[in-house]
Short mmCIF file of C-alpha atoms and ligand atoms in Angstrom, two decimals:
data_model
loop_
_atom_site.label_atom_id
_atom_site.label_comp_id
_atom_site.label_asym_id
_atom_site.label_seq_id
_atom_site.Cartn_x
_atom_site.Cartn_y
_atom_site.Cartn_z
CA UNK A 1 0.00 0.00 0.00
CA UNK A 2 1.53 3.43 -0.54
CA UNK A 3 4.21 2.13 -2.93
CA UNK A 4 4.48 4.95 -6.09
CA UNK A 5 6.23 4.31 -9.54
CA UNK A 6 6.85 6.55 -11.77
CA UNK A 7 6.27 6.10 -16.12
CA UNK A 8 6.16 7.82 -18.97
CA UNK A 9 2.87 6.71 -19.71
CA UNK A 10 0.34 4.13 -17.43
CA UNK A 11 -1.75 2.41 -20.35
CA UNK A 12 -4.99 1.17 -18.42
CA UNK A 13 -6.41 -2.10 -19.93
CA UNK A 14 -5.00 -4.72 -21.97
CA UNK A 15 -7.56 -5.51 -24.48
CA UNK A 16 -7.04 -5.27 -28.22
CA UNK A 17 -6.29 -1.18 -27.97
CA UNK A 18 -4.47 -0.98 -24.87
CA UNK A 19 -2.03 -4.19 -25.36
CA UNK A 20 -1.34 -2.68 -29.18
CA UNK A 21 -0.75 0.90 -27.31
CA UNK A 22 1.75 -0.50 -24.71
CA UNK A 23 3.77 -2.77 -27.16
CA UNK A 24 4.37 0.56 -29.79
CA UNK A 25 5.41 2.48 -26.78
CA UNK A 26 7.53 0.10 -25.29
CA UNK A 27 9.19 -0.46 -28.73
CA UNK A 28 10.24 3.09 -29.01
CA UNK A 29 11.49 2.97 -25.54
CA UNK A 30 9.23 4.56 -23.10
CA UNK A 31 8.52 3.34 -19.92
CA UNK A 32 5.06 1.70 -19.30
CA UNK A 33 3.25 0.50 -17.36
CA UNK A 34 0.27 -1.80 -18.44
CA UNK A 35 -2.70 -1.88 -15.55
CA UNK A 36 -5.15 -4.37 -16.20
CA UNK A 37 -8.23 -5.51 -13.65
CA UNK A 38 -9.03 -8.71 -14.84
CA UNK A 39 -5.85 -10.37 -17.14
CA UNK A 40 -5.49 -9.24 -20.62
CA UNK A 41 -8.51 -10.58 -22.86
CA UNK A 42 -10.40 -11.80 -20.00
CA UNK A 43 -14.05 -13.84 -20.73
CA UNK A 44 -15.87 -10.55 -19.92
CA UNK A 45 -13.57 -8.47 -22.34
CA UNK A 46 -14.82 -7.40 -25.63
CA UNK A 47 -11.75 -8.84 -27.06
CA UNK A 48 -12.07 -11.99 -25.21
CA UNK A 49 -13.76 -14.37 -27.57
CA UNK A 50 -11.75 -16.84 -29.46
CA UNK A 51 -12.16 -15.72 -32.79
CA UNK A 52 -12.58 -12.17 -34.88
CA UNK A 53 -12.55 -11.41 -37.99
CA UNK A 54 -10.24 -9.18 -39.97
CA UNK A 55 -11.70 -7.79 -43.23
CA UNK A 56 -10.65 -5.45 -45.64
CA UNK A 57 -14.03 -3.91 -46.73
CA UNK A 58 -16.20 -1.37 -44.97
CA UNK A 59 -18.42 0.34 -47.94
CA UNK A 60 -17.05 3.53 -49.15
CA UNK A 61 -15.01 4.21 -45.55
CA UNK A 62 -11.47 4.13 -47.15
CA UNK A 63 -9.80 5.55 -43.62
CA UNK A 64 -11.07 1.61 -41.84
CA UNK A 65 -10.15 -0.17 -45.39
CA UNK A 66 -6.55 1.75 -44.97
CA UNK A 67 -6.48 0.58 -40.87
CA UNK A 68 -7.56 -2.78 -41.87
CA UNK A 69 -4.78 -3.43 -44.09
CA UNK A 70 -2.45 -1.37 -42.47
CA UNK A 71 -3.08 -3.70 -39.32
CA UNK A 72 -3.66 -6.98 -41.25
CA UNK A 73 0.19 -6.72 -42.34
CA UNK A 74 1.58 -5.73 -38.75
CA UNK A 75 -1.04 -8.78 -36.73
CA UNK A 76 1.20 -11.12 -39.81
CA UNK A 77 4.50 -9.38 -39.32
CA UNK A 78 3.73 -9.88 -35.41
CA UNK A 79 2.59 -13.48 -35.43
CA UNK A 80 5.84 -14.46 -37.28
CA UNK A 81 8.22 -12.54 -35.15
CA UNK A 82 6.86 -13.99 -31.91
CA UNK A 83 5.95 -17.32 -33.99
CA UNK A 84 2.45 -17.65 -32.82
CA UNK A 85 0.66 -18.49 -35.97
CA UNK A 86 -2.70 -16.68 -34.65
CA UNK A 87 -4.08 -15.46 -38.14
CA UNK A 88 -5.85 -18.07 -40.07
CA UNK A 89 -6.44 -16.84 -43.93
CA UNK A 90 -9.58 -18.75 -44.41
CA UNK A 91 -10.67 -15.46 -47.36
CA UNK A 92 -13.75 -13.09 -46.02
CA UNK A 93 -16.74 -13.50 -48.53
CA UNK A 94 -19.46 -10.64 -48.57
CA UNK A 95 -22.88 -11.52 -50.18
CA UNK A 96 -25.81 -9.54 -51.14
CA UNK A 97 -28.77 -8.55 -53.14
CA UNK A 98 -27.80 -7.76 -56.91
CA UNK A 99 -28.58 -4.38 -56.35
CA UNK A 100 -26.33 -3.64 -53.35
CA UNK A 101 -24.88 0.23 -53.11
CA UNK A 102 -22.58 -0.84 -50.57
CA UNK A 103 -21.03 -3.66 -52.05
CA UNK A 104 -20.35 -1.57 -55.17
CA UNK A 105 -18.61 0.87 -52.70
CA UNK A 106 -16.24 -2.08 -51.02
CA UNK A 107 -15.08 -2.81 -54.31
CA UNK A 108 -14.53 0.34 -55.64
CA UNK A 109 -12.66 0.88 -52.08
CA UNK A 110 -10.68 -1.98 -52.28
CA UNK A 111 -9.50 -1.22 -55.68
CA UNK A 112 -8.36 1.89 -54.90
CA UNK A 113 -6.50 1.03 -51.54
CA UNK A 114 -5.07 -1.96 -53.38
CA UNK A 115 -6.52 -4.74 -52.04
CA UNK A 116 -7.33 -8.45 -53.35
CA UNK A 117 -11.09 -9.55 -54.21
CA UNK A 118 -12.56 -12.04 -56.62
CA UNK A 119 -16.21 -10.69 -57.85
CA UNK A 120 -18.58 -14.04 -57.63
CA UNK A 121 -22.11 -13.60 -59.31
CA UNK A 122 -24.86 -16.26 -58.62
CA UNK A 123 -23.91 -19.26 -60.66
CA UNK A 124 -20.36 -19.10 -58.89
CA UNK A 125 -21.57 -18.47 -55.52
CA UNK A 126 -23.87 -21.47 -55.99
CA UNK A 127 -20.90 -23.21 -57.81
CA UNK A 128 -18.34 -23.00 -55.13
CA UNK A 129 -20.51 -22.56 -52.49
CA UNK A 130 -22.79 -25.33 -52.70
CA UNK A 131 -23.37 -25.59 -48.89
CA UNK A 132 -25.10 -21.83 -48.51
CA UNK A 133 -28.46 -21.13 -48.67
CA UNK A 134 -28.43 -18.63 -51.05
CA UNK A 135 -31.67 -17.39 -51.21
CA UNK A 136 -32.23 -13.51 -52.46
CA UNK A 137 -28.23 -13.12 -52.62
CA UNK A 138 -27.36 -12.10 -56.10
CA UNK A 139 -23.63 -11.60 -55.80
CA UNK A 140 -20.51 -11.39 -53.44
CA UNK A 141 -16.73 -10.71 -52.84
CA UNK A 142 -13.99 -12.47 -51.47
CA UNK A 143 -11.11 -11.48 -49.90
CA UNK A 144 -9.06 -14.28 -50.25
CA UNK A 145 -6.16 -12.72 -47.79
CA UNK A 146 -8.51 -11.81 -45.15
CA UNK A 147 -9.52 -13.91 -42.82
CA UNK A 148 -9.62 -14.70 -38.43
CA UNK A 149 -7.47 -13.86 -35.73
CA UNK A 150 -7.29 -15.88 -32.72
CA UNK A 151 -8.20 -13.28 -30.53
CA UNK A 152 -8.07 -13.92 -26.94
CA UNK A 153 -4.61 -15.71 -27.64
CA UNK A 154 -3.28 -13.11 -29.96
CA UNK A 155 -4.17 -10.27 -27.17
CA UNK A 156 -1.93 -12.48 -24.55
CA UNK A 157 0.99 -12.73 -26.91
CA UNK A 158 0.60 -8.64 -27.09
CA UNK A 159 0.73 -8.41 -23.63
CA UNK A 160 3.72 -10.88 -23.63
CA UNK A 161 5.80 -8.82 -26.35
CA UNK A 162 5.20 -5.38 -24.65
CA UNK A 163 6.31 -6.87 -21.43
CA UNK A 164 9.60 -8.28 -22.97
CA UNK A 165 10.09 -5.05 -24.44
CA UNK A 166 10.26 -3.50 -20.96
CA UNK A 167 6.77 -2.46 -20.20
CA UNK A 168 5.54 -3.84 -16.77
CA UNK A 169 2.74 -5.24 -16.70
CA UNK A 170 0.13 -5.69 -13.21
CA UNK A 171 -3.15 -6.85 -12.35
CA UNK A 172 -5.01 -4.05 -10.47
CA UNK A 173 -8.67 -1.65 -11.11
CA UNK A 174 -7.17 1.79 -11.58
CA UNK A 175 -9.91 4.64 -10.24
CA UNK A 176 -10.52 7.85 -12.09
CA UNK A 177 -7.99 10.18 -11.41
CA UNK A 178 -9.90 13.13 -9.78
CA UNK A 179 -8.08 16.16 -10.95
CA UNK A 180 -8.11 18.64 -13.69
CA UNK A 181 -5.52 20.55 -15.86
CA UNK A 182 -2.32 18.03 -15.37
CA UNK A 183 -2.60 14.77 -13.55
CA UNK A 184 0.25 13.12 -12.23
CA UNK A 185 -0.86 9.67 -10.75
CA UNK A 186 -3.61 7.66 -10.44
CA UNK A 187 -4.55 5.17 -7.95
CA UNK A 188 -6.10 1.51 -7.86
CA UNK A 189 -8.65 0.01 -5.75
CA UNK A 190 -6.01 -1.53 -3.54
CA UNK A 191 -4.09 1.36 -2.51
CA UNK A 192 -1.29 1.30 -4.82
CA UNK A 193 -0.60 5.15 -6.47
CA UNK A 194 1.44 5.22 -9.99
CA UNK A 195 2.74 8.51 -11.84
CA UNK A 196 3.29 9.14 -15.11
CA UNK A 197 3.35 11.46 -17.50
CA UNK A 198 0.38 10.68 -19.68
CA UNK A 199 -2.20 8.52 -18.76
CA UNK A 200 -4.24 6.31 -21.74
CA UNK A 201 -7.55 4.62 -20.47
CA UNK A 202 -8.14 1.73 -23.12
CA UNK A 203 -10.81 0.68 -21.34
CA UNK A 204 -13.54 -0.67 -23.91
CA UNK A 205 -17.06 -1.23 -22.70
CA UNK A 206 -15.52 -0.01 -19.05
CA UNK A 207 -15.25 3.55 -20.32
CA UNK A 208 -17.84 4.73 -19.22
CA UNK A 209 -18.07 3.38 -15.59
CA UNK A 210 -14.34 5.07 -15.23
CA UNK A 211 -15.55 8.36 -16.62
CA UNK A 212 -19.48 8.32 -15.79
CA UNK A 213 -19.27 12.38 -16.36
CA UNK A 214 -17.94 12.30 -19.64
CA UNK A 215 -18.59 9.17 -21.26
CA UNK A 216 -20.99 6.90 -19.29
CA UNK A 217 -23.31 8.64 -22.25
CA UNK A 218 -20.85 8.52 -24.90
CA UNK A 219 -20.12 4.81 -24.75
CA UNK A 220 -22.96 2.32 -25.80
CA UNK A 221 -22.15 -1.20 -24.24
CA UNK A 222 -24.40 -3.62 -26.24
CA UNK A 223 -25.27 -6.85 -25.51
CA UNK A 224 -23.78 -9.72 -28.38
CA UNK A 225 -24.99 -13.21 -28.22
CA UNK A 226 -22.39 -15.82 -30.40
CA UNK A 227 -23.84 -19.27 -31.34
CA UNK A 228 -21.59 -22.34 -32.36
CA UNK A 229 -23.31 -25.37 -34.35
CA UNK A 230 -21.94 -28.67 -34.51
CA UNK A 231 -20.67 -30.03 -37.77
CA UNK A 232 -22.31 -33.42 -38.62
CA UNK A 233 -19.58 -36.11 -38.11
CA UNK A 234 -17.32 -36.46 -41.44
CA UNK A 235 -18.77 -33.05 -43.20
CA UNK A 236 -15.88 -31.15 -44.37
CA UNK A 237 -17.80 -28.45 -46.30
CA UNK A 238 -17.92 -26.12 -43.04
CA UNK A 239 -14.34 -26.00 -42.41
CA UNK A 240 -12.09 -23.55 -44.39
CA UNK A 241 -10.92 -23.61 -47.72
CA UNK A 242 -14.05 -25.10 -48.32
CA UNK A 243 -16.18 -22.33 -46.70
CA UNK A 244 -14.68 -18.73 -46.09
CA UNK A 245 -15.51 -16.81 -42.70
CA UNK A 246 -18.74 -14.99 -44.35
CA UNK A 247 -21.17 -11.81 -43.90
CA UNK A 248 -24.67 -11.26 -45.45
CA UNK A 249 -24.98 -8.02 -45.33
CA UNK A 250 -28.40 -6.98 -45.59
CA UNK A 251 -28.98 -9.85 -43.09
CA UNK A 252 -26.56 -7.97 -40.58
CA UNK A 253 -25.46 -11.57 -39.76
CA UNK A 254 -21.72 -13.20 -39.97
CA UNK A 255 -19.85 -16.14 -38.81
CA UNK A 256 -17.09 -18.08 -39.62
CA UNK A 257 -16.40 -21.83 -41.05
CA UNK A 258 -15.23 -24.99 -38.22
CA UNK A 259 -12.22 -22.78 -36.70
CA UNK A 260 -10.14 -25.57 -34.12
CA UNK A 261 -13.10 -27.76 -34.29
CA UNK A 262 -15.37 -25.08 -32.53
CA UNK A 263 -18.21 -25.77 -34.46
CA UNK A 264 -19.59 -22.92 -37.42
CA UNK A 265 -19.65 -19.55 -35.64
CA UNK A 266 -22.63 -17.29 -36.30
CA UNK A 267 -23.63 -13.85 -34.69
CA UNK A 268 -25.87 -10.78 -35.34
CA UNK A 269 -24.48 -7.93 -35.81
CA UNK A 270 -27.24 -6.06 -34.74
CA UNK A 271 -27.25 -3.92 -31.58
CA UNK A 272 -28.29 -5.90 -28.17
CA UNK A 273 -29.55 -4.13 -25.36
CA UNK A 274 -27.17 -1.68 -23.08
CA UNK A 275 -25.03 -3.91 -20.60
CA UNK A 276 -22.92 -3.47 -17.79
CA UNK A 277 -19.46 -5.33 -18.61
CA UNK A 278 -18.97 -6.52 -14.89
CA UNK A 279 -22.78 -7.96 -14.12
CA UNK A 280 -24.39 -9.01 -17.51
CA UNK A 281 -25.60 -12.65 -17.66
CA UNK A 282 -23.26 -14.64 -20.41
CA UNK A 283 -25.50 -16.99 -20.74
CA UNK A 284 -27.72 -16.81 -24.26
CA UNK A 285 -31.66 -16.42 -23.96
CA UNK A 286 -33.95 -18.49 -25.54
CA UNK A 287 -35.27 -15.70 -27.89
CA UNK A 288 -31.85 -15.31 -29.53
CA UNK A 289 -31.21 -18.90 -29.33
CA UNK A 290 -34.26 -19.56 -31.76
CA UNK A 291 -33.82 -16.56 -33.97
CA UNK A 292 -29.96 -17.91 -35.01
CA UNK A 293 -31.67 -21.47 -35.38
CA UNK A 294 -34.03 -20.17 -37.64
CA UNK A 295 -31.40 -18.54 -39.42
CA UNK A 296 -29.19 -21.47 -40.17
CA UNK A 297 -31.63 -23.22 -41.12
CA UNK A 298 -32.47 -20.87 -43.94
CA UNK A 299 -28.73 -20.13 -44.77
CA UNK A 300 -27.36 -23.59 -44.37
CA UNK A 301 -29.74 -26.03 -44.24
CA UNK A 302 -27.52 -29.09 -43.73
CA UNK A 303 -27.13 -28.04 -40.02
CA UNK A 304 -30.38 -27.07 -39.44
CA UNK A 305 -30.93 -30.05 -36.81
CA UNK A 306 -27.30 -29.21 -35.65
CA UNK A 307 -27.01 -28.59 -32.31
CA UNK A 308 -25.56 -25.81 -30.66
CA UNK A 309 -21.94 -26.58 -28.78
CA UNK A 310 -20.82 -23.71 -27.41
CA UNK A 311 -22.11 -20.14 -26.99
CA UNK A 312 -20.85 -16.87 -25.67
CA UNK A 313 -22.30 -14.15 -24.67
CA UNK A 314 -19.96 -10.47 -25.01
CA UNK A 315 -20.43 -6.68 -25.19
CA UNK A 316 -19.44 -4.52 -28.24
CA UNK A 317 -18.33 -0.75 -26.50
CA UNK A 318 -20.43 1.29 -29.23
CA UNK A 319 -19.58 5.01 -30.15
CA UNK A 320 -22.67 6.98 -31.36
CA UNK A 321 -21.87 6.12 -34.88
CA UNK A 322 -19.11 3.46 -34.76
CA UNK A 323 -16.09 5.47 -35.12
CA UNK A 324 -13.42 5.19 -32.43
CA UNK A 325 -12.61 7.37 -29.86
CA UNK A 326 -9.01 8.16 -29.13
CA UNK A 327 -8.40 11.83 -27.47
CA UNK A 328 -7.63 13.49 -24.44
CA UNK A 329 -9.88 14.22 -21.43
CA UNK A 330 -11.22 17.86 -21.95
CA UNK A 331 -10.18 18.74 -18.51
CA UNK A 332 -7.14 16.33 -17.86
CA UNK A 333 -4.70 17.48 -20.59
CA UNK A 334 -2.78 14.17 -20.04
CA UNK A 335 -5.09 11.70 -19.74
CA UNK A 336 -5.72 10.10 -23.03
CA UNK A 337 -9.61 7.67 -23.70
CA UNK A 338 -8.81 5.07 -26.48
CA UNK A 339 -11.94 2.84 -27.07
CA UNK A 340 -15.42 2.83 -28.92
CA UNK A 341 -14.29 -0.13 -30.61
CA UNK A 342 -18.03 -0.63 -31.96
CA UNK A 343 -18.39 -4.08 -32.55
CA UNK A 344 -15.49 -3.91 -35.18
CA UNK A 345 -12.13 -2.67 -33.65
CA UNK A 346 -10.12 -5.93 -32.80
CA UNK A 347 -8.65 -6.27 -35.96
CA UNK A 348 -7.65 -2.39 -35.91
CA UNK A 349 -5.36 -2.97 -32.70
CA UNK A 350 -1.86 -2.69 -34.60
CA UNK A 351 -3.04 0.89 -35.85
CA UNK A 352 -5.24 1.84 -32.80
CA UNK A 353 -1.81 1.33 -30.90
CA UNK A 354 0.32 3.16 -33.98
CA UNK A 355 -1.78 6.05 -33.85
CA UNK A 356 -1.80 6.75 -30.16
CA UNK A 357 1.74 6.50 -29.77
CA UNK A 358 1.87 9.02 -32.53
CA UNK A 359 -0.39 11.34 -30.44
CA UNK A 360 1.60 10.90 -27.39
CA UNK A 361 5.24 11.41 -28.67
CA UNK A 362 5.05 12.74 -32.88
CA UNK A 363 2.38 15.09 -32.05
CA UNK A 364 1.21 13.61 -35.22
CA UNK A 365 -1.83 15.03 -37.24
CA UNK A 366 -5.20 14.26 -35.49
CA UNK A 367 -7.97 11.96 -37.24
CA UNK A 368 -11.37 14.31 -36.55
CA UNK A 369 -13.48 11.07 -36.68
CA UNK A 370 -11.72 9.74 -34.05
CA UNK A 371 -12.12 12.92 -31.13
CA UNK A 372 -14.87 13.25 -28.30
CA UNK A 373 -16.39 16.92 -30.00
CA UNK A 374 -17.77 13.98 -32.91
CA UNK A 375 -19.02 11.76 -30.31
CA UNK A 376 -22.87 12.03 -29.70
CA UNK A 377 -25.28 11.01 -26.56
CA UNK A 378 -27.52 9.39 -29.39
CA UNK A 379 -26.86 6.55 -31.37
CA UNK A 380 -27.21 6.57 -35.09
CA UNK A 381 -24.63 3.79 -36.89
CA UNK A 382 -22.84 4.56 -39.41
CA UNK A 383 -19.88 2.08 -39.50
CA UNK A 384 -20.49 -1.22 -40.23
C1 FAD B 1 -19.27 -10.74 -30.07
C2 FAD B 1 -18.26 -9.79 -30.64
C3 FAD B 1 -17.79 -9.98 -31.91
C4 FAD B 1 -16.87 -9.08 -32.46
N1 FAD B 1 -16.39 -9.35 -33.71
C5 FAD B 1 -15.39 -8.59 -34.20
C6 FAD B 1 -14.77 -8.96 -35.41
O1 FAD B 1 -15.12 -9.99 -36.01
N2 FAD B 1 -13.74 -8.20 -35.87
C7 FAD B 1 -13.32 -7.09 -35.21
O2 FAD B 1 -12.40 -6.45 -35.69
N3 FAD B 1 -13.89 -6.71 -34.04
C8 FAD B 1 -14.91 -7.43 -33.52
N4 FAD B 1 -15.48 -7.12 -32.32
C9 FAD B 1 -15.07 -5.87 -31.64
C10 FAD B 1 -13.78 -6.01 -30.90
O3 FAD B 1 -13.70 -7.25 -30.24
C11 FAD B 1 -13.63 -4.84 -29.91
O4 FAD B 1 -13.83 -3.61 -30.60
C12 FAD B 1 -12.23 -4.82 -29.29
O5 FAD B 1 -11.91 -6.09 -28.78
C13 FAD B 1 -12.19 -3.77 -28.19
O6 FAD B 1 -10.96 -3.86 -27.51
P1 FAD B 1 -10.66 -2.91 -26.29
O7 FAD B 1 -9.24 -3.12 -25.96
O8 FAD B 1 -11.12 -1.51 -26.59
O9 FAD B 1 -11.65 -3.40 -25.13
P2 FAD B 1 -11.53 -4.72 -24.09
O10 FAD B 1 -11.03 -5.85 -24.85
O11 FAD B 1 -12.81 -4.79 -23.41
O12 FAD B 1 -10.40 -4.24 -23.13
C14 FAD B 1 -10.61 -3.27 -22.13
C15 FAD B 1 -9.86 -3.74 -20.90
O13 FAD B 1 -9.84 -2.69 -19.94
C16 FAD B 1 -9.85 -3.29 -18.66
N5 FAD B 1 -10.31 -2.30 -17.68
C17 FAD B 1 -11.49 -1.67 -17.67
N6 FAD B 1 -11.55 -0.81 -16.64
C18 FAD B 1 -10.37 -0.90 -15.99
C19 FAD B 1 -9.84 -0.26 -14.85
N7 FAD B 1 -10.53 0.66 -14.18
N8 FAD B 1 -8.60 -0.60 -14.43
C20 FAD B 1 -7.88 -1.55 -15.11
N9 FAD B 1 -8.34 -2.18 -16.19
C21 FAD B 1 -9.58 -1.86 -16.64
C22 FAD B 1 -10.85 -4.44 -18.83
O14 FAD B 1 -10.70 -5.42 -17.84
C23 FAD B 1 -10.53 -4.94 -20.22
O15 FAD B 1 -9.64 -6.02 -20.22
C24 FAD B 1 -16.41 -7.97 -31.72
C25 FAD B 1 -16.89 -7.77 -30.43
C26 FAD B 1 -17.79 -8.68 -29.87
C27 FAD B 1 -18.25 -8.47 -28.47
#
């Protein structure tokens, strides 16, 4: 009790934002400290589920097609450095309606920021994908280069790195610091004070429960219900190459083929009700439970009768309109928020992390999506 360190910067949370954050710093030699309450990518994390997917294409948004690949190459460059092979290239395939304005915008996108799709119409979708229920879908994309990250792993090997590369790391609930104009130390719920000179809250659906003033409005923690269907014994057309990780758009539903014999994943995208991270129940209602079943029976029929192995229940930490938010307090001028993740951050880690550190020590230029002024107290979603 009492003890006080000093850092260049305390990063607070070691989910997908805040392990990427204290790795970058680390590597160009500040000291850190990494604060964490429950273990980096713990089961009530957002970025504690076994799987995510990283895709390239997000409509017309070029600025999360840029991040994407940006971070798709560093997660890659990462995994072989530390030789964790956490990124499984199963390809990312996007289907909808014929008519679909947003699926002319991904590929306009991806052809300008350079990246890799195959355009499938009907007969080739049905061709290659003869497992899919394809009713009403019309056309698609694959990324073959995309594909999942092992997330809850990969997070841990973050942690792992930055710690190697001097930050140090400990298990503890750091409080809000209760100061304005310069703070120079925070303390946790067990006594313990630590100073630095910036502070960086990457504290995902927590946010606002750390700041309840500023952001407990801001920040828009949904609940997310995940459903895993056993594969019939012998089938291999649910395991990748065979099936991609996939996303019907209009449906606002994705999933991904047998990852580690996990079953096929499936989740809606759509907005649950508002949780709190600590309490929520992770077990899956029965409502949910028979919407998804209806829904694989429509969109693959062979599992229809399936039944459901595992489940998970999570939280995305939802901006107003799904852009991050990474800026400073507006009345602590060193204590940084990094979060709003919305549902599609994880694979954005690498340049979550890049960017902060080029806040904190470039002074580099500032993304406006990304500060609090854009951040309503209504929701209206516009990143998807
Ligand atoms: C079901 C589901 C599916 C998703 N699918 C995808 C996907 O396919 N692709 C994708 O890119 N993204 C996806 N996402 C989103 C992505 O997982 C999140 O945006 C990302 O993981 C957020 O990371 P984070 O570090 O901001 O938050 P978290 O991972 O929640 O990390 C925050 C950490 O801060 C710690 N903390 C909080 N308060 C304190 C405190 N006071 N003191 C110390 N520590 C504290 C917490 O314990 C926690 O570990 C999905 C999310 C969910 C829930």
């Amino acid at each position: 009790m009492g003890r006080q360190r000093t850092y260049d910067v305390a990063v607070i949370g070691a989910g997908a934002f805040g392990g990427w954050t204290a790795w970058h710093l680390a590597k160009r030699g500040q000291r850190v400290a990494l604060m964490e309450a429950y273990g980096p990518a713990h089961s009530r994390a957002s970025s504690g589920g076994e799987t995510r997917i990283i895709r390239m294409g997000y409509g017309a948004d070029e600025l999360y097609t840029r991040w994407a690949k940006q971070s798709l190459a560093q997660w890659k460059e990462f995994f072989e450095a530390t030789k964790n092979p956490l990124f499984l290239e199963t390809g990312v395939l996007w289907m909808a309606d014929r008519d679909d304005a947003r699926l002319q915008d991904t590929k306009q996108t991806l052809g300008r920021c350079g990246v890799r799709f195959e355009e499938l119409d009907r007969k080739a979708l049905e061709r290659r994908y003869p497992q899919i229920g394809l009713e009403e879908i019309q056309c698609g994309i694959l990324e073959p280069n995309s594909g999942v990250l092992l997330a809850r792993r990969a997070v841990a090997a973050v942690a792992e790195d930055a710690i190697r590369l001097g930050a140090e790391y400990r298990c503890a609930q750091v409080l809000q610091p209760a100061a304005s104009g310069r703070v120079h130390e925070v303390k946790t719920s067990g006594g313990e004070k630590i100073s630095a000179g910036d502070f960086v809250f990457a504290c995902g659906p927590w946010l606002g429960k750390v700041f309840p003033d500023v952001l407990e409005p801001r920040i828009f923690p949904s609940r997310q219900e995940v459903f895993f269907f056993g594969i019939p014994a012998g089938d291999t057309r649910f395991a990748a190459p065979a099936l991609p990780t996939w996303l019907f758009q209009e449906d606002l539903v994705y999933g991904m083929p047998d990852i580690e014999r996990r079953g096929l994943k499936i989740a809606f995208d759509e907005h649950g009700e508002r949780v709190d991270p600590d309490t929520q129940s992770r077990i899956v209602s029965s409502a949910m439970t028979e919407m998804v079943r209806k829904y694989v029976t429509r969109r693959f029929p062979a599992l229809k009768d399936a039944p459901i192995v595992e489940t998970r229940v999570c939280q995305y930490e939802n901006s107003s309109n799904g852009d991050f938010l990474i800026d400073r307090h507006p009345e602590m001028e060193n204590v940084w928020f990094v979060g709003g993740g919305s549902g599609h951050g994880f694979k954005h880690g690498p340049a979550v992390g890049a960017y902060v550190t080029g806040q904190l020590l470039d002074g580099a230029a500032v993304e406006a999506r990304f500060t609090l002024a854009t951040k309503d107290t209504s929701q209206k979603r516009a990143v998807y």
